[in-house]
Amino acid sequence: MKFAIMAGGQGTRFWPLSRERRPKQFLAIAGQRTMLQETVCRLSPLARPDDVYVVCGRQYVELVRNQLPELGPQQLVVEPVPRNTAPRIGLAALH
């Protein structure tokens, strides 16, 4: 089974903690790890590392790579244009 983590949102509901350049998924809210890192950690009992994919916009590619250096290039799905959840799921399914 493959797992897709949606990490493309801007996190506007977490303002003022989150900003456009650093939305909530890239913040450490409850501990040392960011929400994205926590999500990957929680998937570890269920998924092999190469079965985890992260879907994000171009503006967040470097943040994802910095926070998840173990993620292979094929596991990072970059959406060409932000289009919300359903298109992200479709794009992830193509990988």
PDB file of C-alpha atoms in Angstrom, residues 26-82:
ATOM      1  CA  PHE A  26       6.496  22.640   8.625  1.00  0.00           C
ATOM      2  CA  LEU A  27       6.143  23.860  12.224  1.00  0.00           C
ATOM      3  CA  ALA A  28       7.008  21.981  15.416  1.00  0.00           C
ATOM      4  CA  ILE A  29       3.768  22.521  17.329  1.00  0.00           C
ATOM      5  CA  ALA A  30       3.944  19.871  20.067  1.00  0.00           C
ATOM      6  CA  GLY A  31       7.542  18.821  20.497  1.00  0.00           C
ATOM      7  CA  GLN A  32      10.765  18.707  18.534  1.00  0.00           C
ATOM      8  CA  ARG A  33       9.413  17.362  15.256  1.00  0.00           C
ATOM      9  CA  THR A  34       7.322  19.254  12.746  1.00  0.00           C
ATOM     10  CA  MET A  35       3.802  18.158  11.886  1.00  0.00           C
ATOM     11  CA  LEU A  36       5.133  16.680   8.633  1.00  0.00           C
ATOM     12  CA  GLN A  37       7.855  14.738  10.449  1.00  0.00           C
ATOM     13  CA  GLU A  38       5.320  13.527  13.025  1.00  0.00           C
ATOM     14  CA  THR A  39       3.051  12.268  10.257  1.00  0.00           C
ATOM     15  CA  VAL A  40       5.866  10.274   8.652  1.00  0.00           C
ATOM     16  CA  CYS A  41       6.828   8.892  12.067  1.00  0.00           C
ATOM     17  CA  ARG A  42       3.250   7.794  12.763  1.00  0.00           C
ATOM     18  CA  LEU A  43       3.128   5.993   9.429  1.00  0.00           C
ATOM     19  CA  SER A  44       6.309   4.028  10.140  1.00  0.00           C
ATOM     20  CA  PRO A  45       4.549   1.018  11.758  1.00  0.00           C
ATOM     21  CA  LEU A  46       2.243   0.758   8.737  1.00  0.00           C
ATOM     22  CA  ALA A  47       4.399   1.683   5.768  1.00  0.00           C
ATOM     23  CA  ARG A  48       7.768   0.853   4.345  1.00  0.00           C
ATOM     24  CA  PRO A  49       9.799   4.049   3.905  1.00  0.00           C
ATOM     25  CA  ASP A  50       9.657   3.814   0.102  1.00  0.00           C
ATOM     26  CA  ASP A  51       5.838   3.604   0.186  1.00  0.00           C
ATOM     27  CA  VAL A  52       5.447   7.096   1.658  1.00  0.00           C
ATOM     28  CA  TYR A  53       4.942  10.018  -0.726  1.00  0.00           C
ATOM     29  CA  VAL A  54       4.667  13.720   0.014  1.00  0.00           C
ATOM     30  CA  VAL A  55       2.615  15.971  -2.244  1.00  0.00           C
ATOM     31  CA  CYS A  56       3.495  19.660  -2.111  1.00  0.00           C
ATOM     32  CA  GLY A  57       3.747  22.796  -4.184  1.00  0.00           C
ATOM     33  CA  ARG A  58       6.962  24.012  -5.773  1.00  0.00           C
ATOM     34  CA  GLN A  59       7.384  26.646  -3.072  1.00  0.00           C
ATOM     35  CA  TYR A  60       7.687  23.943  -0.389  1.00  0.00           C
ATOM     36  CA  VAL A  61      10.045  21.472  -2.075  1.00  0.00           C
ATOM     37  CA  GLU A  62      13.120  22.640  -0.175  1.00  0.00           C
ATOM     38  CA  LEU A  63      11.284  22.631   3.153  1.00  0.00           C
ATOM     39  CA  VAL A  64      10.173  19.035   2.549  1.00  0.00           C
ATOM     40  CA  ARG A  65      13.672  17.955   1.500  1.00  0.00           C
ATOM     41  CA  ASN A  66      15.230  19.630   4.538  1.00  0.00           C
ATOM     42  CA  GLN A  67      12.750  18.090   6.959  1.00  0.00           C
ATOM     43  CA  LEU A  68      12.662  14.629   5.354  1.00  0.00           C
ATOM     44  CA  PRO A  69      16.155  14.012   3.936  1.00  0.00           C
ATOM     45  CA  GLU A  70      15.425  10.260   3.784  1.00  0.00           C
ATOM     46  CA  LEU A  71      12.701  10.880   1.201  1.00  0.00           C
ATOM     47  CA  GLY A  72      13.784   9.811  -2.277  1.00  0.00           C
ATOM     48  CA  PRO A  73      13.259  12.158  -5.237  1.00  0.00           C
ATOM     49  CA  GLN A  74      10.571   9.874  -6.671  1.00  0.00           C
ATOM     50  CA  GLN A  75       8.647  10.147  -3.382  1.00  0.00           C
ATOM     51  CA  LEU A  76       8.245  13.896  -3.627  1.00  0.00           C
ATOM     52  CA  VAL A  77       5.261  14.708  -5.822  1.00  0.00           C
ATOM     53  CA  VAL A  78       5.269  18.358  -6.851  1.00  0.00           C
ATOM     54  CA  GLU A  79       1.949  19.811  -7.917  1.00  0.00           C
ATOM     55  CA  PRO A  80       2.378  22.171 -10.874  1.00  0.00           C
ATOM     56  CA  VAL A  81      -0.496  24.404  -9.727  1.00  0.00           C
ATOM     57  CA  PRO A  82      -2.171  24.366  -6.299  1.00  0.00           C
TER      58      PRO A  82
END
